[in-house]
Each structure stands twice: as C-alpha cells, then as structure tokens.
C-alpha cells in the first residue's frame, strides 16, 4: 500500500472529479482528514480475522442468556 499522502491540490482535484465544490480554504483540511482516514483503514487491513466468523453466522437472540459474572 502506498504511503504517499494526498496533497491539498490533489484533494481539490478529486473533489472536482466527484462533482463537489470545494472552497480553496478547505483543501488542506480535506487532505488532512483523507490522509487520517487512509491511515486508519491501512491499520484495519493489517488485522487478522482468520478465526472470526462472518457476520452472517451471527444470530441475534439465539445465544443463551447467562447473567453469571
């Protein structure tokens, strides 16, 4: 995965490409937030979920109730 950060001009270009009007004073803030989100997603991608059942396997209300602490 690339570690190159999104620059404010690139954020403006991507916003325009998506059809969003992004005022010039917001370019830096949007780039900062996008880089933060990218960093969080990169960490999540590194997690190993090999032993975790898929969400479709969970059935709410069917598990036994146990109030023991």
Tab-separated table of C-alpha atoms in Angstrom:
chain	number	residue	atom	x	y	z
A	1	UNK	CA	0.000	0.000	0.000
A	2	UNK	CA	1.309	3.424	-0.884
A	3	UNK	CA	2.448	5.765	1.874
A	4	UNK	CA	2.253	8.851	-0.348
A	5	UNK	CA	-0.048	11.383	1.278
A	6	UNK	CA	-2.788	13.275	-0.501
A	7	UNK	CA	-1.849	16.919	-1.048
A	8	UNK	CA	-4.311	19.830	-0.848
A	9	UNK	CA	-4.262	20.367	-4.646
A	10	UNK	CA	-4.949	16.652	-5.184
A	11	UNK	CA	-7.836	16.812	-2.699
A	12	UNK	CA	-9.297	19.683	-4.708
A	13	UNK	CA	-8.836	17.766	-7.958
A	14	UNK	CA	-10.523	14.633	-6.567
A	15	UNK	CA	-13.387	16.686	-5.133
A	16	UNK	CA	-13.924	18.350	-8.505
A	17	UNK	CA	-13.780	14.970	-10.211
A	18	UNK	CA	-16.537	13.764	-7.867
A	19	UNK	CA	-18.623	16.824	-8.725
A	20	UNK	CA	-18.119	18.519	-5.343
A	21	UNK	CA	-17.410	22.207	-4.997
A	22	UNK	CA	-14.534	22.558	-2.522
A	23	UNK	CA	-13.605	26.117	-1.490
A	24	UNK	CA	-9.860	26.836	-1.596
A	25	UNK	CA	-9.649	27.334	2.177
A	26	UNK	CA	-10.887	23.753	2.719
A	27	UNK	CA	-8.313	21.965	0.522
A	28	UNK	CA	-5.757	21.476	3.315
A	29	UNK	CA	-8.351	20.321	5.859
A	30	UNK	CA	-9.875	17.810	3.453
A	31	UNK	CA	-6.426	16.449	2.563
A	32	UNK	CA	-5.575	16.068	6.275
A	33	UNK	CA	-8.805	14.195	7.020
A	34	UNK	CA	-8.421	11.972	3.952
A	35	UNK	CA	-4.867	11.084	4.993
A	36	UNK	CA	-6.057	10.248	8.512
A	37	UNK	CA	-8.839	8.006	7.191
A	38	UNK	CA	-6.359	6.315	4.867
A	39	UNK	CA	-4.075	5.630	7.842
A	40	UNK	CA	-6.898	4.101	9.900
A	41	UNK	CA	-8.023	1.898	7.022
A	42	UNK	CA	-4.424	0.753	6.474
A	43	UNK	CA	-4.241	-0.400	10.106
A	44	UNK	CA	-7.575	-2.219	9.807
A	45	UNK	CA	-6.354	-4.032	6.694
A	46	UNK	CA	-3.450	-5.440	8.696
A	47	UNK	CA	-5.726	-7.154	11.238
A	48	UNK	CA	-6.010	-10.928	11.044
A	49	UNK	CA	-9.640	-12.063	11.135
A	50	UNK	CA	-8.926	-15.693	10.273
A	51	UNK	CA	-10.727	-17.099	13.338
A	52	UNK	CA	-13.696	-14.737	13.211
A	53	UNK	CA	-16.960	-15.986	11.783
A	54	UNK	CA	-18.601	-13.864	9.099
A	55	UNK	CA	-21.347	-11.520	10.280
A	56	UNK	CA	-23.966	-13.689	8.544
A	57	UNK	CA	-23.182	-16.505	11.014
A	58	UNK	CA	-24.336	-14.406	13.998
A	59	UNK	CA	-27.963	-14.791	15.004
A	60	UNK	CA	-29.142	-12.193	17.493
A	61	UNK	CA	-31.457	-13.575	20.138
A	62	UNK	CA	-30.416	-17.205	19.682
A	63	UNK	CA	-27.482	-17.166	22.081
A	64	UNK	CA	-28.079	-18.448	25.634
A	65	UNK	CA	-28.581	-15.796	28.316
A	66	UNK	CA	-26.117	-16.106	31.169
A	67	UNK	CA	-26.161	-13.500	33.900
A	68	UNK	CA	-23.205	-15.027	35.745
A	69	UNK	CA	-20.342	-12.623	36.277
